[in-house]
Structures are given as structure tokens and as C-alpha cells.
CSV table of C-alpha atoms and ligand atoms in Angstrom, one decimal:
chain,number,residue,atom,x,y,z
A,1,MET,CA,11.9,-7.9,-19.9
A,2,ALA,CA,12.5,-11.1,-18.1
A,3,ARG,CA,15.4,-11.2,-15.6
A,4,LYS,CA,17.6,-14.0,-16.6
A,5,LYS,CA,18.2,-15.9,-13.6
A,6,LEU,CA,21.4,-16.7,-12.1
A,7,MET,CA,22.0,-20.3,-10.1
A,8,ALA,CA,25.3,-19.9,-8.2
A,9,ALA,CA,27.1,-22.4,-6.1
A,10,ASN,CA,28.7,-21.1,-2.7
A,11,TRP,CA,31.0,-24.1,-1.8
A,12,LYS,CA,31.8,-22.0,1.3
A,13,MET,CA,34.9,-23.9,3.0
A,14,TYR,CA,34.8,-27.1,1.2
A,15,LYS,CA,36.7,-28.9,-1.7
A,16,THR,CA,40.5,-28.8,-2.5
A,17,PRO,CA,41.4,-27.8,-6.2
A,18,GLN,CA,41.3,-31.7,-6.9
A,19,GLN,CA,38.0,-32.1,-5.6
A,20,ALA,CA,37.0,-29.0,-7.5
A,21,GLN,CA,37.9,-30.6,-10.6
A,22,GLU,CA,36.5,-33.9,-10.2
A,23,PHE,CA,33.2,-32.0,-9.4
A,24,LEU,CA,33.5,-30.1,-12.8
A,25,ARG,CA,34.0,-33.3,-14.5
A,26,ALA,CA,31.0,-34.6,-13.4
A,27,PHE,CA,28.9,-31.4,-13.6
A,28,LEU,CA,29.7,-30.1,-16.9
A,29,PRO,CA,28.0,-33.0,-18.9
A,30,LEU,CA,25.1,-32.8,-16.8
A,31,VAL,CA,24.5,-29.1,-18.0
A,32,GLU,CA,25.7,-29.0,-21.2
A,33,GLY,CA,23.5,-26.8,-23.7
A,34,HIS,CA,21.9,-25.2,-20.6
A,35,SER,CA,21.2,-21.6,-21.6
A,36,ARG,CA,18.0,-20.7,-19.9
A,37,ASP,CA,19.9,-19.6,-16.6
A,38,GLU,CA,23.4,-18.4,-15.9
A,39,ILE,CA,25.6,-20.7,-13.7
A,40,ALA,CA,28.2,-19.5,-11.4
A,41,ILE,CA,30.7,-21.7,-9.0
A,42,CYS,CA,32.1,-19.8,-6.0
A,43,PRO,CA,34.8,-22.1,-4.4
A,44,PRO,CA,37.4,-21.3,-1.8
A,45,PHE,CA,40.1,-19.0,-3.0
A,46,VAL,CA,42.8,-21.8,-3.4
A,47,CYS,CA,40.4,-23.3,-6.1
A,48,LEU,CA,39.8,-20.3,-8.0
A,49,PRO,CA,42.5,-21.0,-10.7
A,50,ALA,CA,41.9,-24.9,-10.7
A,51,VAL,CA,37.8,-23.9,-11.5
A,52,VAL,CA,38.7,-21.4,-14.0
A,53,GLU,CA,40.9,-23.8,-15.7
A,54,ALA,CA,38.5,-26.3,-15.8
A,55,LEU,CA,35.8,-24.1,-17.2
A,56,ALA,CA,38.0,-22.6,-20.0
A,57,GLY,CA,35.6,-22.1,-23.1
A,58,GLN,CA,32.2,-22.7,-20.9
A,59,SER,CA,29.9,-19.7,-20.2
A,60,ILE,CA,29.8,-20.2,-16.6
A,61,GLY,CA,31.1,-17.7,-14.1
A,62,VAL,CA,33.4,-18.1,-11.5
A,63,GLY,CA,33.1,-16.3,-7.9
A,64,ALA,CA,35.5,-15.7,-4.7
A,65,GLN,CA,33.4,-15.9,-1.5
A,66,ASN,CA,35.1,-12.5,-0.2
A,67,LEU,CA,37.3,-9.8,-1.0
A,68,HIS,CA,39.0,-6.8,0.6
A,69,TRP,CA,38.2,-3.3,-0.5
A,70,GLU,CA,42.2,-2.1,-0.8
A,71,LYS,CA,43.8,-2.8,-3.9
A,72,GLU,CA,46.9,-4.1,-2.0
A,73,GLY,CA,48.6,-3.8,1.3
A,74,ALA,CA,49.8,-5.0,4.7
A,75,TYR,CA,46.4,-6.8,5.2
A,76,THR,CA,47.6,-10.4,6.0
A,77,GLY,CA,45.1,-13.0,5.0
A,78,GLU,CA,43.2,-10.8,2.5
A,79,VAL,CA,42.9,-11.1,-1.2
A,80,SER,CA,41.8,-8.0,-3.1
A,81,ALA,CA,39.3,-7.3,-6.0
A,82,GLY,CA,42.4,-7.0,-8.7
A,83,MET,CA,43.6,-10.1,-7.7
A,84,LEU,CA,40.5,-11.8,-8.0
A,85,VAL,CA,40.3,-10.5,-11.7
A,86,ALA,CA,43.9,-11.7,-12.2
A,87,VAL,CA,42.9,-15.2,-11.6
A,88,GLY,CA,39.9,-15.3,-14.0
A,89,CYS,CA,37.1,-14.4,-11.2
A,90,THR,CA,33.8,-12.9,-12.8
A,91,HIS,CA,31.8,-13.0,-9.4
A,92,VAL,CA,32.2,-12.4,-5.8
A,93,ILE,CA,30.1,-12.7,-2.8
A,94,ILE,CA,30.0,-10.1,-0.3
A,95,GLY,CA,28.7,-10.1,3.2
A,96,HIS,CA,27.6,-13.7,3.5
A,97,SER,CA,25.8,-14.1,6.9
A,98,GLU,CA,28.5,-16.2,7.9
A,99,ARG,CA,31.1,-13.5,7.5
A,100,ARG,CA,28.8,-11.2,9.3
A,101,GLN,CA,28.2,-13.7,12.5
A,102,TYR,CA,31.8,-15.1,12.6
A,103,PHE,CA,34.0,-12.7,10.9
A,104,GLY,CA,32.8,-9.2,11.9
A,105,GLU,CA,31.6,-8.2,8.3
A,106,THR,CA,29.1,-5.1,9.1
A,107,ASP,CA,26.9,-3.2,6.4
A,108,GLU,CA,30.0,-0.5,6.2
A,109,THR,CA,32.7,-3.2,5.2
A,110,VAL,CA,30.0,-4.8,2.8
A,111,ASN,CA,29.6,-1.4,1.4
A,112,ARG,CA,33.4,-0.8,1.0
A,113,LYS,CA,33.7,-4.1,-0.7
A,114,LEU,CA,30.9,-3.8,-3.0
A,115,GLN,CA,32.6,-0.3,-4.1
A,116,ALA,CA,35.7,-2.2,-4.7
A,117,ALA,CA,34.1,-5.0,-6.5
A,118,LEU,CA,32.1,-2.8,-8.7
A,119,ALA,CA,35.4,-0.8,-9.7
A,120,ALA,CA,37.2,-4.1,-10.3
A,121,GLY,CA,34.6,-5.0,-12.8
A,122,LEU,CA,33.3,-8.3,-10.9
A,123,THR,CA,29.9,-9.2,-10.6
A,124,PRO,CA,28.9,-8.6,-6.9
A,125,ILE,CA,26.6,-11.1,-5.0
A,126,VAL,CA,25.7,-9.0,-1.7
A,127,CYS,CA,24.2,-10.9,0.9
A,128,VAL,CA,21.2,-9.6,3.2
A,129,GLY,CA,18.9,-11.4,5.5
A,130,GLU,CA,17.4,-11.7,9.4
A,131,VAL,CA,18.2,-14.2,11.8
A,132,LEU,CA,15.2,-15.9,13.6
A,133,GLN,CA,14.9,-13.5,16.3
A,134,GLU,CA,14.2,-10.6,14.2
A,135,ARG,CA,11.7,-12.6,12.0
A,136,GLU,CA,10.0,-13.6,15.0
A,137,SER,CA,10.1,-10.1,16.3
A,138,GLY,CA,8.8,-8.7,13.4
A,139,LEU,CA,11.7,-6.8,12.4
A,140,THR,CA,12.6,-8.7,9.0
A,141,GLU,CA,11.6,-5.6,6.8
A,142,ASP,CA,13.6,-3.0,8.8
A,143,VAL,CA,16.9,-5.4,9.0
A,144,LEU,CA,16.7,-5.7,5.1
A,145,ARG,CA,15.8,-2.3,4.6
A,146,ARG,CA,19.0,-1.3,6.6
A,147,GLN,CA,21.3,-3.8,5.2
A,148,CYS,CA,20.2,-2.5,1.9
A,149,GLN,CA,20.5,1.1,2.5
A,150,ARG,CA,23.9,1.0,4.1
A,151,GLY,CA,25.3,-1.8,2.1
A,152,LEU,CA,24.2,0.3,-1.2
A,153,ARG,CA,25.3,3.8,0.3
A,154,GLY,CA,27.1,5.9,-2.3
A,155,ILE,CA,26.6,3.7,-5.1
A,156,SER,CA,25.3,4.9,-8.2
A,157,GLY,CA,22.8,3.2,-10.7
A,158,ASP,CA,25.3,3.6,-13.4
A,159,GLN,CA,28.0,1.7,-11.2
A,160,ALA,CA,25.4,-0.8,-10.1
A,161,ARG,CA,24.3,-2.5,-13.3
A,162,THR,CA,25.9,-5.7,-12.7
A,163,LEU,CA,24.6,-6.0,-8.9
A,164,VAL,CA,22.9,-9.1,-7.6
A,165,ILE,CA,21.5,-9.2,-4.0
A,166,ALA,CA,20.8,-12.7,-2.3
A,167,TYR,CA,18.3,-12.6,0.1
A,168,GLU,CA,19.5,-15.3,2.7
A,169,PRO,CA,17.3,-15.7,5.6
A,170,VAL,CA,19.8,-16.9,8.4
A,171,TRP,CA,17.3,-19.3,9.8
A,172,ALA,CA,17.2,-20.9,6.4
A,173,ILE,CA,20.7,-21.4,6.0
A,174,GLY,CA,22.2,-25.1,6.5
A,175,THR,CA,18.7,-25.8,8.4
A,176,GLY,CA,16.9,-27.6,6.1
A,177,LYS,CA,14.2,-24.9,6.6
A,178,THR,CA,13.5,-23.2,3.3
A,179,ALA,CA,11.8,-20.3,3.3
A,180,THR,CA,8.1,-20.6,1.4
A,181,PRO,CA,8.2,-18.9,-2.0
A,182,GLN,CA,5.7,-16.5,-0.7
A,183,ILE,CA,8.1,-15.3,2.1
A,184,ALA,CA,11.0,-15.0,0.1
A,185,ALA,CA,8.9,-13.1,-2.9
A,186,GLU,CA,7.8,-10.7,0.1
A,187,ALA,CA,11.4,-9.9,1.1
A,188,HIS,CA,12.5,-9.4,-2.4
A,189,VAL,CA,10.0,-6.7,-2.9
A,190,VAL,CA,11.3,-5.0,0.1
A,191,ILE,CA,14.8,-5.5,-1.0
A,192,ARG,CA,13.9,-3.9,-4.6
A,193,ALA,CA,12.3,-1.2,-3.3
A,194,GLU,CA,15.0,-0.1,-1.2
A,195,ALA,CA,17.3,-0.9,-4.3
A,196,ALA,CA,15.1,1.6,-6.4
A,197,LYS,CA,15.6,4.5,-3.8
A,198,ALA,CA,19.2,3.9,-3.7
A,199,LEU,CA,20.1,3.3,-7.3
A,200,SER,CA,17.1,3.9,-9.7
A,201,LYS,CA,13.8,2.3,-10.6
A,202,ALA,CA,15.3,1.0,-14.0
A,203,VAL,CA,18.4,-0.3,-12.4
A,204,ALA,CA,16.1,-2.1,-9.5
A,205,GLU,CA,13.8,-3.5,-12.1
A,206,ASP,CA,16.6,-5.3,-13.7
A,207,MET,CA,18.5,-6.3,-10.7
A,208,ARG,CA,18.6,-10.0,-9.8
A,209,ILE,CA,17.5,-11.0,-6.4
A,210,LEU,CA,18.6,-14.6,-5.5
A,211,TYR,CA,17.3,-16.8,-2.7
A,212,GLY,CA,19.4,-18.9,-0.6
A,213,GLY,CA,18.9,-21.0,2.3
A,214,SER,CA,18.4,-24.9,2.1
A,215,VAL,CA,17.6,-24.8,-1.7
A,216,LYS,CA,17.6,-28.5,-2.8
A,217,PRO,CA,16.7,-30.3,-5.8
A,218,ASP,CA,12.8,-31.1,-4.6
A,219,ASN,CA,12.0,-27.4,-3.5
A,220,ALA,CA,13.9,-25.2,-6.3
A,221,LYS,CA,11.3,-25.4,-9.0
A,222,ALA,CA,8.6,-24.2,-6.7
A,223,LEU,CA,11.2,-21.2,-5.4
A,224,MET,CA,12.3,-20.5,-9.0
A,225,SER,CA,8.8,-20.5,-10.6
A,226,GLU,CA,8.1,-17.3,-8.2
A,227,ARG,CA,8.3,-14.3,-10.6
A,228,GLU,CA,10.1,-12.3,-7.8
A,229,ILE,CA,12.8,-14.8,-7.2
A,230,ASP,CA,15.8,-14.3,-9.8
A,231,GLY,CA,18.2,-17.4,-9.0
A,232,ALA,CA,19.4,-19.5,-6.3
A,233,LEU,CA,22.9,-19.2,-4.1
A,234,VAL,CA,23.0,-22.6,-2.9
A,235,GLY,CA,25.3,-24.1,-0.1
A,236,GLY,CA,25.1,-27.8,0.9
A,237,ALA,CA,23.2,-29.0,-2.0
A,238,SER,CA,25.9,-27.5,-4.7
A,239,LEU,CA,28.5,-29.6,-3.3
A,240,ASP,CA,27.2,-33.0,-5.0
A,241,PRO,CA,27.4,-32.5,-9.2
A,242,LYS,CA,24.2,-34.3,-9.7
A,243,SER,CA,22.2,-32.5,-7.0
A,244,PHE,CA,23.6,-29.0,-8.4
A,245,ALA,CA,22.9,-29.9,-11.9
A,246,ALA,CA,19.4,-30.8,-10.7
A,247,ILE,CA,18.8,-27.4,-9.0
A,248,VAL,CA,20.1,-25.6,-12.1
A,249,LYS,CA,17.7,-27.4,-14.5
A,250,TRP,CA,14.8,-27.0,-11.9
B,301,LIG,P1,22.6,-23.9,2.4
B,301,LIG,O1,22.1,-23.9,0.9
B,301,LIG,O2,23.5,-24.9,2.7
B,301,LIG,O3,21.4,-23.8,3.5
B,301,LIG,O4,23.4,-22.6,2.4
B,301,LIG,C1,22.8,-21.6,1.8
B,301,LIG,C2,24.0,-20.5,1.8
B,301,LIG,O5,24.4,-20.1,2.9
B,301,LIG,C3,24.5,-19.9,0.3
B,301,LIG,O6,25.3,-18.9,0.3
């Protein structure tokens, strides 16, 4: 059976609650009745309640961009999976390269966060991807295998039924350089093979692997037409309602 694509917006550190509501007022009419793909919006933490409220009655997911693995505790500045569920979150991004690069995220913290997200019933979007130097040194496969092996350690196929992985080559993020559909597809095949080993062949076969990195309205169709690409994780181009709607409707 074909996998339903997931078109997810990662707003990163952009938009206040009011700006989020303005975005949705413009965006919702543009995607009304669109049921071919799933849609999710991942705003900053402080916008989550406003986005949940604005999306009441819509079948659009709401995701956080990070979480902590503990249920609660003395962890200043952190937010738990249970707290995200309590405000109406359905999805959560884990291990984005910006968190790995600037905030010390490792494959081990990704693994702990993934366990917590799955236990809370959130749909995790785990990000993996190589930096330019790794690609140029021919290390892309090794990096993807390592990130998947360590990130998925100890997780069973049964637990991981909702798991989504996003392939985000770091050299394509915010640079305007997009991976070609072929480059992305090759990486997705490696990721799916690792997921099959870690989880099960059946779970890996059903698992959605998104592509992220300079997805724009004018390249979305070529990327999304590739059989191995099961959706997009969109940064910059998801901040404008018209542009994200055009990507969703590729
Ligand atoms: P851009 O779409 O801005 O390249 O960002 C991609 C990304 O990091 C999505 O998580």
C-alpha cells in the first residue's frame, strides 16, 4: 500500500502566537478539502496552544520542535512529552541538525527523546543527515547508518509504528541547495534498510521518510513524485501561507 505523505512545517524560532494565528487564517482556506497528504505545523513552544486552538476541528497535526525525555523534574527550560500531549500536540521533531549543531544533541539523547515521545503517543519526526564534508568524503551512508542505529536502539517494531524519519542533508538546509530526488532517494533507501534491521521489515516498509532541505514550491513536485520520498519537512518556505500551501499541494 502506498504511504500517505506527511507535509510538515518546521517554523524554527519564527512567529509569535498572534503571527501563527494570522498564518493559519490565510493558510486554512488554501488547503481546504486537501486529503491526499497529511499536514502538520511545528511552531515554537509558546505558539502551540494558539495553533491547537486555531486548528480545532481540522485534521492537521501540531508538532513541537523538541522535548525532554524525563516526565518532569529540575530541568530548567525543558518541556516533557506529557506536557506536549496536554496542550494538544500530536507530533514532535527530534534531533534536528540545528539542535545537534548548536545544543549538544547526540544520537543518545535522540534515542531517549524518541522513547519518551513514543511512550506518550506522540508521532516522532526523527531527523538524520550528513554535513557537506561527510558527503564529500564519501561518508554519507556511514553517517546515516550510525544515526539510525543509535537513534533507534532498544526500540521495538511494535512501539515504532508511528515513527517518521526526516532525511535532512545539512548542506541543503537554508542554503537554497536542494538534494536531487535521486540523491534523496538513495539516502532514503539506506535509512529504510537500517530501520528494517532495527525494527522489522514490515514496519520499515510502512514508515514514512521525509525529505528536508530547501524544499520550495518550485521543486516540491519533482521531490514528492519520487517513490522513496514520503513527504517533506519544510523550514523557510513554510513561514508564508501561500508558499507552504503550494508545497502541500505539489
Ligand atoms: P529549509 O527548508 O529552510 O532549508 O529548512 C529545512 C529544515 O531544516 C526543516 O527542518
